[in-house]
Short mmCIF file of C-alpha atoms in Angstrom, two decimals:
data_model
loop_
_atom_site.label_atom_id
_atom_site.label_comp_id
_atom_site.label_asym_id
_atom_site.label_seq_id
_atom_site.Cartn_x
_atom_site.Cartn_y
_atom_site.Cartn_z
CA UNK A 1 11.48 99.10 88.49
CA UNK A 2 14.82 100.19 86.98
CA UNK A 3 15.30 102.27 90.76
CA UNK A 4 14.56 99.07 92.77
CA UNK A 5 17.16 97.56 90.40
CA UNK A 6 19.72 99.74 91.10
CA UNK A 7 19.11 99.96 94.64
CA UNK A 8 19.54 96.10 94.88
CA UNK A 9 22.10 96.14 93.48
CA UNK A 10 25.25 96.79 95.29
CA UNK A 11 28.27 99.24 94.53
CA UNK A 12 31.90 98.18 94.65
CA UNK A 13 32.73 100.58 96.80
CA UNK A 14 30.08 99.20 99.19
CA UNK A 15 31.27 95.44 98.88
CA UNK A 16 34.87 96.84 99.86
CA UNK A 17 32.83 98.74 103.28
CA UNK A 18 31.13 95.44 103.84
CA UNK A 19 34.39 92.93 103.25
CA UNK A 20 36.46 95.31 105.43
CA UNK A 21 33.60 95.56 108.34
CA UNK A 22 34.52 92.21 110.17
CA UNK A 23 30.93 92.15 112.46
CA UNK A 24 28.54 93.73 110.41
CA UNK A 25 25.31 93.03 112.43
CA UNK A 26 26.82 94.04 115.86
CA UNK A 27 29.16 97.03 114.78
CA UNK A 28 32.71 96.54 113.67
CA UNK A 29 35.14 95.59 116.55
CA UNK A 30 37.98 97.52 117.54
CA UNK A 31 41.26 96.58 117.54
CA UNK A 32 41.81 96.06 121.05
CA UNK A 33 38.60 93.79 121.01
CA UNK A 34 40.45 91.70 117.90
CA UNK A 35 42.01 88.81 118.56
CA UNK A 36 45.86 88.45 116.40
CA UNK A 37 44.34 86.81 113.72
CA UNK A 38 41.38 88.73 113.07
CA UNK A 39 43.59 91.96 113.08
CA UNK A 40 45.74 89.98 110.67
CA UNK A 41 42.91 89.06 108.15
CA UNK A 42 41.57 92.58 108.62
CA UNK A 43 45.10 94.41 107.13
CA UNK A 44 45.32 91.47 104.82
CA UNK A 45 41.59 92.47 103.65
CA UNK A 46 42.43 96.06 103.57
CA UNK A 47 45.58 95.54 101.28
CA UNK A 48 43.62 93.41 98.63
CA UNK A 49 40.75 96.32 98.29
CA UNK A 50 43.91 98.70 98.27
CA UNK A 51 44.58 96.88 95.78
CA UNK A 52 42.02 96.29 93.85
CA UNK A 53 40.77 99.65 93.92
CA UNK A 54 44.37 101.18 92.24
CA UNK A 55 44.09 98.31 89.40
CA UNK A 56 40.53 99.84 88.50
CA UNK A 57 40.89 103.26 88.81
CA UNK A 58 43.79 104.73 85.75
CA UNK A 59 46.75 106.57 86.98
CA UNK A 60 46.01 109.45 84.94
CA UNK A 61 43.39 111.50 82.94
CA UNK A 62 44.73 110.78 79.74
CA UNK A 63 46.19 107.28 80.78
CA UNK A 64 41.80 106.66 80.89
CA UNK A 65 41.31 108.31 77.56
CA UNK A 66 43.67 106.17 76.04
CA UNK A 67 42.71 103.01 76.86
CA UNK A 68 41.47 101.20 74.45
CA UNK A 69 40.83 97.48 73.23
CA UNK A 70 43.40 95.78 71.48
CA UNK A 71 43.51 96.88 67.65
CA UNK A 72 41.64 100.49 68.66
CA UNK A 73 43.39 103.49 68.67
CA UNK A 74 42.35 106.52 71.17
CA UNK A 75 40.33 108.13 68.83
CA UNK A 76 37.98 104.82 67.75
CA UNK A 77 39.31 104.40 64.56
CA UNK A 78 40.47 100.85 63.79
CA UNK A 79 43.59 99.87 63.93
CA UNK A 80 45.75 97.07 61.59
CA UNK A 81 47.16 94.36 63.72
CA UNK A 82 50.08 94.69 61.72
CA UNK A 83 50.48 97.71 62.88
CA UNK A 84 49.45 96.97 66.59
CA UNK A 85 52.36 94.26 66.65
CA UNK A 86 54.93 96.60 65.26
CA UNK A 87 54.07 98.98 67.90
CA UNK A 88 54.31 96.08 70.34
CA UNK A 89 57.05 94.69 69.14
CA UNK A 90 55.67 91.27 68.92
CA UNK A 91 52.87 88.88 67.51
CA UNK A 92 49.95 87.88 68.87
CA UNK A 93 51.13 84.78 69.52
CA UNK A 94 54.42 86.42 72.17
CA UNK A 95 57.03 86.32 68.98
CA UNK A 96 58.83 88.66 67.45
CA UNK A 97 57.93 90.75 64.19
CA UNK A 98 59.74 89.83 61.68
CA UNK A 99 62.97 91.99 60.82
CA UNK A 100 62.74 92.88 64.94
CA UNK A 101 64.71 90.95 67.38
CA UNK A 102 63.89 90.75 71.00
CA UNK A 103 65.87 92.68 73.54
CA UNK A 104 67.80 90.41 75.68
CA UNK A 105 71.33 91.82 75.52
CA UNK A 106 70.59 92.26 79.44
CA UNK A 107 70.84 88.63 79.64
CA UNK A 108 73.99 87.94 77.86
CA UNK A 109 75.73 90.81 79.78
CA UNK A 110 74.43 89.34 83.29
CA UNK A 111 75.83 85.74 82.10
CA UNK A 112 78.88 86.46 81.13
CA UNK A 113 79.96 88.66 84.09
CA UNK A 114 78.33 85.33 86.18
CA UNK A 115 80.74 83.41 84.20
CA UNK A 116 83.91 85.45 84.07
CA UNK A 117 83.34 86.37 88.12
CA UNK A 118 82.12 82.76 89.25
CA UNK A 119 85.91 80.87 89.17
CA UNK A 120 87.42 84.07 91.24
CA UNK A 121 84.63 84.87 92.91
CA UNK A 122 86.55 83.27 96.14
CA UNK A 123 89.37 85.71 95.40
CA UNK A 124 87.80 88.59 95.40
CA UNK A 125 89.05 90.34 98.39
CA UNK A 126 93.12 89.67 97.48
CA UNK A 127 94.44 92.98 96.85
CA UNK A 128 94.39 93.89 92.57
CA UNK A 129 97.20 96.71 91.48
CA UNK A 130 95.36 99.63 89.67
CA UNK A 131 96.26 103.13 88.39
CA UNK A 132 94.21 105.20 90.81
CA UNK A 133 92.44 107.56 87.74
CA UNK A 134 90.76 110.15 90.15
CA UNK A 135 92.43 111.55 92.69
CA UNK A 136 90.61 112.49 96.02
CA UNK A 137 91.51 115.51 98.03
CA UNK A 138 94.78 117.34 97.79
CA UNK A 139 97.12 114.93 96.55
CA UNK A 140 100.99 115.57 96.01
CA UNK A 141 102.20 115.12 92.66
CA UNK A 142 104.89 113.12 93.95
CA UNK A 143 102.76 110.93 95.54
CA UNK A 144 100.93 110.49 92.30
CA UNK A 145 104.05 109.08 90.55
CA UNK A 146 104.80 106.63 93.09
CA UNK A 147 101.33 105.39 92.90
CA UNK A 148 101.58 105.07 89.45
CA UNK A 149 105.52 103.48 89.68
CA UNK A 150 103.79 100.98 92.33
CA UNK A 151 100.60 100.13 90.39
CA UNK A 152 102.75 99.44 87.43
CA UNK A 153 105.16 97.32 89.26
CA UNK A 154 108.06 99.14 88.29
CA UNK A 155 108.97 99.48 91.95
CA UNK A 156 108.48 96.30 93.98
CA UNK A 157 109.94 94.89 96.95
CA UNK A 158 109.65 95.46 100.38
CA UNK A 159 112.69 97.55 100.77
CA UNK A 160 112.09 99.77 97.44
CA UNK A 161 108.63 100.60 98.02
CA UNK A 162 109.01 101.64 101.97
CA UNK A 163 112.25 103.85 100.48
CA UNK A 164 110.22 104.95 97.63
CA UNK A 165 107.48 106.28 100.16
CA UNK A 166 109.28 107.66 102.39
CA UNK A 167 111.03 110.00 99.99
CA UNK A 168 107.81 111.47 98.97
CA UNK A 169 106.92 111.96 101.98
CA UNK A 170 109.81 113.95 102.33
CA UNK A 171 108.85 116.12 99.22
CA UNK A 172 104.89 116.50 100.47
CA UNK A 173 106.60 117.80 103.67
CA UNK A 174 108.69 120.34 102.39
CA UNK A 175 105.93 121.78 100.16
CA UNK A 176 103.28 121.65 103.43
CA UNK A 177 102.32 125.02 104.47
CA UNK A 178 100.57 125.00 108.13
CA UNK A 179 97.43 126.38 107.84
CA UNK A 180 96.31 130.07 109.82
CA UNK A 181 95.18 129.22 114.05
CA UNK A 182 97.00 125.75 113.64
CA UNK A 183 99.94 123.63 114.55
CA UNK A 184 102.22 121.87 112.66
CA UNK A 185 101.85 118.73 114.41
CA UNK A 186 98.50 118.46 114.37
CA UNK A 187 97.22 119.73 110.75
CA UNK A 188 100.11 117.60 109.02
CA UNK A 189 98.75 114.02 110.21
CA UNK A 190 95.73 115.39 108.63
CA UNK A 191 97.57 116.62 105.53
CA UNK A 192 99.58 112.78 105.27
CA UNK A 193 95.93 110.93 105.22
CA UNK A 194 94.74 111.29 101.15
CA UNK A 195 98.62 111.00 100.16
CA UNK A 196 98.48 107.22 102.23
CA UNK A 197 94.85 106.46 100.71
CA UNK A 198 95.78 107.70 97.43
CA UNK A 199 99.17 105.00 97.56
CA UNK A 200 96.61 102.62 99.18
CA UNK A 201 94.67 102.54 96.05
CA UNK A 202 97.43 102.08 93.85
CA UNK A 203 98.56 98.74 95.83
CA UNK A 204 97.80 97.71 99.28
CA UNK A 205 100.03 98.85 101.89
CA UNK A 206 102.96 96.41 103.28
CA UNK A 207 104.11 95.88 106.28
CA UNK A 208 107.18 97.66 106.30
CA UNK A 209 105.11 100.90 104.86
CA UNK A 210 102.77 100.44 107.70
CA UNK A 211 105.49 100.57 110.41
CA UNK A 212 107.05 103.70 108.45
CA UNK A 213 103.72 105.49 108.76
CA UNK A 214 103.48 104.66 112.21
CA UNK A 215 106.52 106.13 112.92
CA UNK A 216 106.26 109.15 110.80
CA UNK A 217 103.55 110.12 112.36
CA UNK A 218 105.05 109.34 115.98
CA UNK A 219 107.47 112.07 115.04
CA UNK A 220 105.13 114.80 113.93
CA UNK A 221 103.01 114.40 117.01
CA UNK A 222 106.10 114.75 118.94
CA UNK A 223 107.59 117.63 116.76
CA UNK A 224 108.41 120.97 118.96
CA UNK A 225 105.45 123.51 118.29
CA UNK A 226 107.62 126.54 119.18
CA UNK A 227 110.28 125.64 116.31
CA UNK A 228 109.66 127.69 113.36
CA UNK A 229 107.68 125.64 110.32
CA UNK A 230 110.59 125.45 108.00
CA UNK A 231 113.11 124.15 110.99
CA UNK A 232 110.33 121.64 112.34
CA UNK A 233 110.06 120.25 108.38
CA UNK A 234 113.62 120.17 108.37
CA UNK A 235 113.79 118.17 111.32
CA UNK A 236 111.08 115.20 109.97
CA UNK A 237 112.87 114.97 106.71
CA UNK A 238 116.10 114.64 109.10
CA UNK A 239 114.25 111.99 110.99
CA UNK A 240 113.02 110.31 107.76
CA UNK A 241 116.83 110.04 106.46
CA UNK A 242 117.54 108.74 110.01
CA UNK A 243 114.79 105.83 109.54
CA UNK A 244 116.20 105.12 106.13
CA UNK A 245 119.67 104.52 106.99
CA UNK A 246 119.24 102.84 110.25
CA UNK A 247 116.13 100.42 109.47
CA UNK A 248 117.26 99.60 106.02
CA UNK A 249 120.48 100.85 104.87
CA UNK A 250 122.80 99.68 107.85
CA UNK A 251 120.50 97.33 108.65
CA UNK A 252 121.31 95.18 105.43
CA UNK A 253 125.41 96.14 105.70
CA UNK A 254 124.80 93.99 109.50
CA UNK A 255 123.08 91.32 107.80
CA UNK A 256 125.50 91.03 105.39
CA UNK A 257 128.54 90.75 107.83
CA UNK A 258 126.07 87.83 109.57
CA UNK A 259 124.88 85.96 106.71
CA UNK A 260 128.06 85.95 105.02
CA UNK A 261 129.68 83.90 108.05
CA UNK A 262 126.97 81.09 106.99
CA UNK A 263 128.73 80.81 103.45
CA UNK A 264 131.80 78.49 103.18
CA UNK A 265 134.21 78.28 99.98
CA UNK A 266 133.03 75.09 97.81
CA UNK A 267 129.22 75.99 98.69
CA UNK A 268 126.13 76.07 96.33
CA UNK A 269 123.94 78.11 97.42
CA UNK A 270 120.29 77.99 96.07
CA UNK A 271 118.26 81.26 96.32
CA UNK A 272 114.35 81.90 95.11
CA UNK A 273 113.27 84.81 92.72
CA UNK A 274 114.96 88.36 94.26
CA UNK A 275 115.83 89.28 97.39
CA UNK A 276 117.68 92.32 97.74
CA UNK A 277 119.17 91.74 101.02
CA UNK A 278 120.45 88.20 99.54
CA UNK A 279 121.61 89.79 96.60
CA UNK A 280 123.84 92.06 99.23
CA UNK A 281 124.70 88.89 101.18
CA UNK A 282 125.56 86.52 98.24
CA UNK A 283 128.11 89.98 96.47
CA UNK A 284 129.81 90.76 99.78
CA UNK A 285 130.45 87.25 100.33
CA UNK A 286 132.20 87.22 96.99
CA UNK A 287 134.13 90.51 97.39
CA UNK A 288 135.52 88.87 100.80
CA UNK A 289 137.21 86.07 98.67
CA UNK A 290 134.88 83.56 99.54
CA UNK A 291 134.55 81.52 96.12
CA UNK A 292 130.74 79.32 95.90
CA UNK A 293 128.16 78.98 93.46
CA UNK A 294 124.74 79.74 93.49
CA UNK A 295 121.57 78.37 91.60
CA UNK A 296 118.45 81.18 90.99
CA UNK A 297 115.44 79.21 90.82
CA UNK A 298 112.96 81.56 89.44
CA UNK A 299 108.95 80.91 88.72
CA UNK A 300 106.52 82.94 86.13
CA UNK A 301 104.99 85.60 86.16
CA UNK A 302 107.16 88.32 87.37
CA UNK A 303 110.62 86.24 86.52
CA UNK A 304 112.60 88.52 89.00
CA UNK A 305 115.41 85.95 89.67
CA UNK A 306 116.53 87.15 86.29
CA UNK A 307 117.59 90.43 87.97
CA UNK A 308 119.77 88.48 90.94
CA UNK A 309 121.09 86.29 87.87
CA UNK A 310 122.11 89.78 85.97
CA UNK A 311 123.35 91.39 88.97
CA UNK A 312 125.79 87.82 89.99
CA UNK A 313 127.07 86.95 86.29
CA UNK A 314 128.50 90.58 86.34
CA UNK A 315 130.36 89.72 89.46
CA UNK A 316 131.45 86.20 88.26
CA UNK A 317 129.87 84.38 90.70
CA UNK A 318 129.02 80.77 88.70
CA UNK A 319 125.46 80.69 88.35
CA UNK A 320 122.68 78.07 87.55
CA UNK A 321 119.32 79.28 86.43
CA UNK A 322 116.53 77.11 86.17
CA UNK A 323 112.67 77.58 86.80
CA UNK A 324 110.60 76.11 89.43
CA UNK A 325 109.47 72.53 88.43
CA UNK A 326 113.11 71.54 88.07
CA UNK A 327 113.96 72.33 91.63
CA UNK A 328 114.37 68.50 92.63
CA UNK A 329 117.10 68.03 89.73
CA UNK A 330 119.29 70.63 91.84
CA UNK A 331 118.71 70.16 95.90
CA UNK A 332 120.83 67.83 96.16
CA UNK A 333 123.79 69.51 95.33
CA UNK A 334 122.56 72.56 97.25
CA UNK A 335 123.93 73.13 100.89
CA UNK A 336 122.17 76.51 102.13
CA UNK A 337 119.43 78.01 101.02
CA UNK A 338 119.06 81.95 100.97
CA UNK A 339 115.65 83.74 100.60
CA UNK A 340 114.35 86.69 102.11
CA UNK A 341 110.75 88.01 103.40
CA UNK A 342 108.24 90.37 102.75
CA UNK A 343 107.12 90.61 106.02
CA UNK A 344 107.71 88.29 109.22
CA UNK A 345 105.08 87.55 111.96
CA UNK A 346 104.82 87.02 115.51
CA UNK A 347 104.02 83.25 115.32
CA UNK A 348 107.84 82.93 112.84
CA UNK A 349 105.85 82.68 109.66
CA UNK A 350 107.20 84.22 106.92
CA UNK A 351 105.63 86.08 104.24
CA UNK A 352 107.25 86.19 101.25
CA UNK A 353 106.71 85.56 97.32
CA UNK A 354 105.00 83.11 96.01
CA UNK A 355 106.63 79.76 95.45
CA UNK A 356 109.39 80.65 98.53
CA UNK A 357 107.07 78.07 100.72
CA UNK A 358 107.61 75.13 98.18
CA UNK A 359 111.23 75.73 98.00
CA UNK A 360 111.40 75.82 101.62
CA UNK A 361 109.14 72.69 102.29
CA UNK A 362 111.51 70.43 99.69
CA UNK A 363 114.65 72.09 101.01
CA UNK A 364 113.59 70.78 104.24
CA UNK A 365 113.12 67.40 103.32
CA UNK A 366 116.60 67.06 101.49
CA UNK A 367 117.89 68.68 104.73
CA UNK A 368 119.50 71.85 103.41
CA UNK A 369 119.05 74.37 105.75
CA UNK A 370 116.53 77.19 105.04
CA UNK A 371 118.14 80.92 106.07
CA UNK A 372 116.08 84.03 106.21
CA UNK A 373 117.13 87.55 105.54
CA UNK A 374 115.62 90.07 107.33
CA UNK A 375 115.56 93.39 108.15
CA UNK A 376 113.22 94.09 111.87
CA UNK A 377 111.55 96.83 110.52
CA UNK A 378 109.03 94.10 108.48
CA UNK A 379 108.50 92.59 111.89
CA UNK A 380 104.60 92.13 112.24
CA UNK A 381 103.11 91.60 115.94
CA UNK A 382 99.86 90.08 114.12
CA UNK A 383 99.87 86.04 113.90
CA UNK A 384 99.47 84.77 109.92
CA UNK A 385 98.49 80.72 109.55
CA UNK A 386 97.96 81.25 105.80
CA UNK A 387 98.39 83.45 102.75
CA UNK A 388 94.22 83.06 101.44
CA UNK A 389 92.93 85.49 103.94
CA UNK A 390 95.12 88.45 102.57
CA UNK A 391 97.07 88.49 99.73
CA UNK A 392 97.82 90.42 96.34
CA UNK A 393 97.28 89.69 92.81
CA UNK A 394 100.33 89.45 90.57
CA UNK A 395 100.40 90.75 87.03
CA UNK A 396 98.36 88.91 84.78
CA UNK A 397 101.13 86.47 82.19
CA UNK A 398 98.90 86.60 79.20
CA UNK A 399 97.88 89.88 77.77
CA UNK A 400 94.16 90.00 76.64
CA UNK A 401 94.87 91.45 73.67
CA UNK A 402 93.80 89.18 70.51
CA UNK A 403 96.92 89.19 68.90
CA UNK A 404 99.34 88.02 72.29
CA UNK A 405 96.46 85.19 72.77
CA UNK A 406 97.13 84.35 69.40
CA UNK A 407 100.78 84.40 69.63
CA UNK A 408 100.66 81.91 72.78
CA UNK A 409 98.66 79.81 71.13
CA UNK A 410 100.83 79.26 68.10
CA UNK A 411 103.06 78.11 70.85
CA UNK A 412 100.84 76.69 73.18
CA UNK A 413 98.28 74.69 70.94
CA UNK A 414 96.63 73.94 74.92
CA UNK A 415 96.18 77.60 74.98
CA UNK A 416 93.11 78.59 73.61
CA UNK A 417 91.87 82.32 72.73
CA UNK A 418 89.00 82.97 74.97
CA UNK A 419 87.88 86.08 76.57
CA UNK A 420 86.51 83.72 79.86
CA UNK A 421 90.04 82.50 80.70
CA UNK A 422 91.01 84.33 83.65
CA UNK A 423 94.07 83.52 85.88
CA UNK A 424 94.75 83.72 89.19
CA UNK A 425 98.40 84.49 90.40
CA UNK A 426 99.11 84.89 94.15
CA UNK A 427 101.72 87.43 94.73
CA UNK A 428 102.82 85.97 97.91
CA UNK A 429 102.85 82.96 100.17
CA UNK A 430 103.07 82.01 103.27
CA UNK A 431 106.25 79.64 104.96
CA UNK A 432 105.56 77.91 107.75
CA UNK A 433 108.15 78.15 110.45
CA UNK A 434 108.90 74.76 110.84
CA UNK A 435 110.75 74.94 107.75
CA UNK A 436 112.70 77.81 108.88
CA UNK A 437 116.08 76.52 110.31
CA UNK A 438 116.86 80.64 111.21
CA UNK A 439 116.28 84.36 110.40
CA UNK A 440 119.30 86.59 110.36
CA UNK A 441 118.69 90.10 111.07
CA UNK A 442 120.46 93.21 112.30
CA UNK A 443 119.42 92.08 116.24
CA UNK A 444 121.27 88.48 115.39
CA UNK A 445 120.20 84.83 114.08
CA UNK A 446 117.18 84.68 115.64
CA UNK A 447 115.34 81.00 115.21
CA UNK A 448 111.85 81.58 113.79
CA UNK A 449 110.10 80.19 117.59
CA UNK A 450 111.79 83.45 119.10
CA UNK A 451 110.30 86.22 116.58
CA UNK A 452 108.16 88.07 119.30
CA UNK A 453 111.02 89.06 121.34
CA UNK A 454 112.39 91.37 118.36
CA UNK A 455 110.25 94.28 120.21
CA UNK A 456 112.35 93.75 123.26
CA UNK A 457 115.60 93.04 121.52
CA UNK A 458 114.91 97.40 120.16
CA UNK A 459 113.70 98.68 122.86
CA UNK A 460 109.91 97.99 122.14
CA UNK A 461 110.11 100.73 118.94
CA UNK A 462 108.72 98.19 116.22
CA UNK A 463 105.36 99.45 115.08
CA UNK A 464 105.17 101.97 117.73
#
């Protein structure tokens, strides 16, 4: 009796043969004989006895010895519930045991970088200064302390940084030794690549580094490979000088000579934050007898008009310095205003620092004309309609330390301390040329609708 039992009664392993055997009576089909949604209810079939089958059967030996009811330890002997819910962790009831806390610092950590990412989250991809900390591949210490110099903002402009480059690269150069079975002019480009990432990482590359680069390595690919190594070095730091002086140096000494002609004696002229080539323009002006004054309009968080203002007081040039918001007070009494560019584009857009488009705009509208200084070499062939879809991230005006938030707030009662504040400050913007009236450069005034013939006006060598 207790056979015929067991013989009636079926095996779990034999319900899973019958439940995956779709035509038991006539023989199971074959897939080919299977319609698409048999076959389908078949492998969904075979993944819930999979499944099944893995939830009875214990991962381990001793995983099955040790399983036990609730309140039983391996062994049989009874076990406190007390003790069962401080192994646990919690009651039987899902709390906590008292004098233990539930883990959910996981949580707060995933909130708060949710909340501290979610208001820049749209700003993400604008370029953020940052000490490079590791450096990868064989980097040049002098390239190391211009990264540094750049990350830190102790070198900015456009001029300074492409200068600042380029005389590494002279140093990297000197100390390159060609390697055995290679050239010069071929193992250097490869040499040049982790000192431009490393400077890369420090702060994204501008224009006027980008056309140096290009050039640079223009040269070494055209460098003699029968000179001697030391000679053909000597030659590319030669041709770096020779970049310097002619791009930059005389380039500014011609746009002095030109933008000086625009400056009468009785004018005001209004510049924005620091231009270095307007800084040239506005002291040779001066030193040619020409007697104006000038008003530095200057905006936080870098403040660098303060360094034009420093460098025309000590010349005696009558100054006004005021900060943006006040611009309308002074454009009427303006007549010319003087900025100059980070980089110019192919469509006569300007790039420049942040705020330059707002002076432009209401200089514009109180008819004052709008004068760009600009050296070629920051000529860009690309086409730029705004500054959101690449831009950098200035310095951040309030430290995060607890006592500076403080220290604002005593004089900002607005200001509150709060580790979620986070603010966003554009490093550049983006004029439109329409306000541009013209852009003086070593070629000539050029009006901003004529920008893509600069290749032509040098021969077609920008960015070559």
């Amino acid at each position: 009796m207790t056979q015929t039992a067991i013989a009636q009664t079926p095996t779990k392993s034999s319900n899973a043969r019958q439940s995956l055997n779709p035509n038991p009576d006539g023989g199971p089909k074959s897939q080919k004989q299977m319609s698409k949604a048999e076959r389908r209810d078949l492998q969904e079939r075979q993944r819930a006895a999979k499944a099944a089958a893995k939830a009875s059967v214990p991962s381990t030996p001793a995983a099955k010895s040790n399983t036990t009811p609730t309140g039983v330890t391996a062994k049989g002997a009874a076990q406190s519930p007390a003790s069962a819910a401080k192994k646990s962790g919690k009651t039987a009831d899902g709390k906590p045991v008292k004098g233990e806390q539930e883990d959910t610092s996981h949580l707060h950590t995933h909130a708060q970088v949710d909340d501290t990412t979610r208001g820049l989250r749209i700003f993400s991809h604008f370029g953020l200064p940052k000490s490079p900390s590791v450096t990868k591949g064989d980097v040049h210490p002098a390239i190391i302390r211009v990264g540094l110099q750049f990350s830190d903002f102790k070198i900015t402009g456009a001029d300074a940084r492409c200068i600042a480059m380029l005389t590494a690269f002279k140093a990297v150069i000197q100390d390159y030794v060609t390697p055995p079975n290679t050239t010069l002019s071929r193992h250097l480009m490869t040499h040049l690549s982790p000192q431009i990432n490393h400077l890369v990482l420090a702060r994204p590359m501008s224009v006027t580094m980008g056309n140096a680069i290009r050039q640079l390595k223009l040269e070494i690919s055209g460098s003699d490979i029968d000179l001697p190594e030391q000679d053909a070095k000597n030659a590319l730091c030669s041709k770096i000088d020779n970049y310097i002086r002619d791009r930059i140096v005389i380039a500014d000494q011609v746009i002095q000579e030109t933008a000086g002609k625009k400056i009468k004696d009785g004018d005001v002229i209004l510049t924005y934050a620091r231009s270095s080539v307007v800084q040239k323009v506005l002291l040779h002006a001066w030193e040619d007898g020409k007697r104006f004054s000038a008003i530095v309009v200057d905006s936080r968080p870098m403040l660098e008009g303060k360094a034009i203002l420093k460098a025309l007081t000590a010349a005696s040039i009558p100054c006004t310095y005021l900060l943006l918001p006040s611009l309308p007070s002074v454009l009427p009494h303006a007549t010319t205003l003087f900025v100059g560019a980070h980089s110019i584009h192919a469509n006569g857009a300007v790039f420049s620092r942040a705020g330059t488009a707002t002076v432009a705009m209401m200089a514009k509208l109180h008819n004052v004309p709008v004068v760009v200084c600009c050296e070629t070499y920051k000529w860009s062939e690309t086409v730029r309609w705004d500054s959101f879809s690449k831009n950098e991230l200035a310095p951040t005006p309030f430290p995060s330390s607890a006592s500076s938030n403080c220290h604002s707030s005593r004089h900002n009662p607005d200001i509150k301390t709060s580790h979620n504040l986070s603010v966003l400050c554009p490093l550049y913007d983006l004029t439109p040329p329409s306000y541009i009236t013209a852009v003086v450069t070593e070629v000539g005034v050029i009006p901003p609708s004529s920008m893509s013939s600069i290749p032509a006006a040098l021969g077609r060598t920008i960015g070559a």
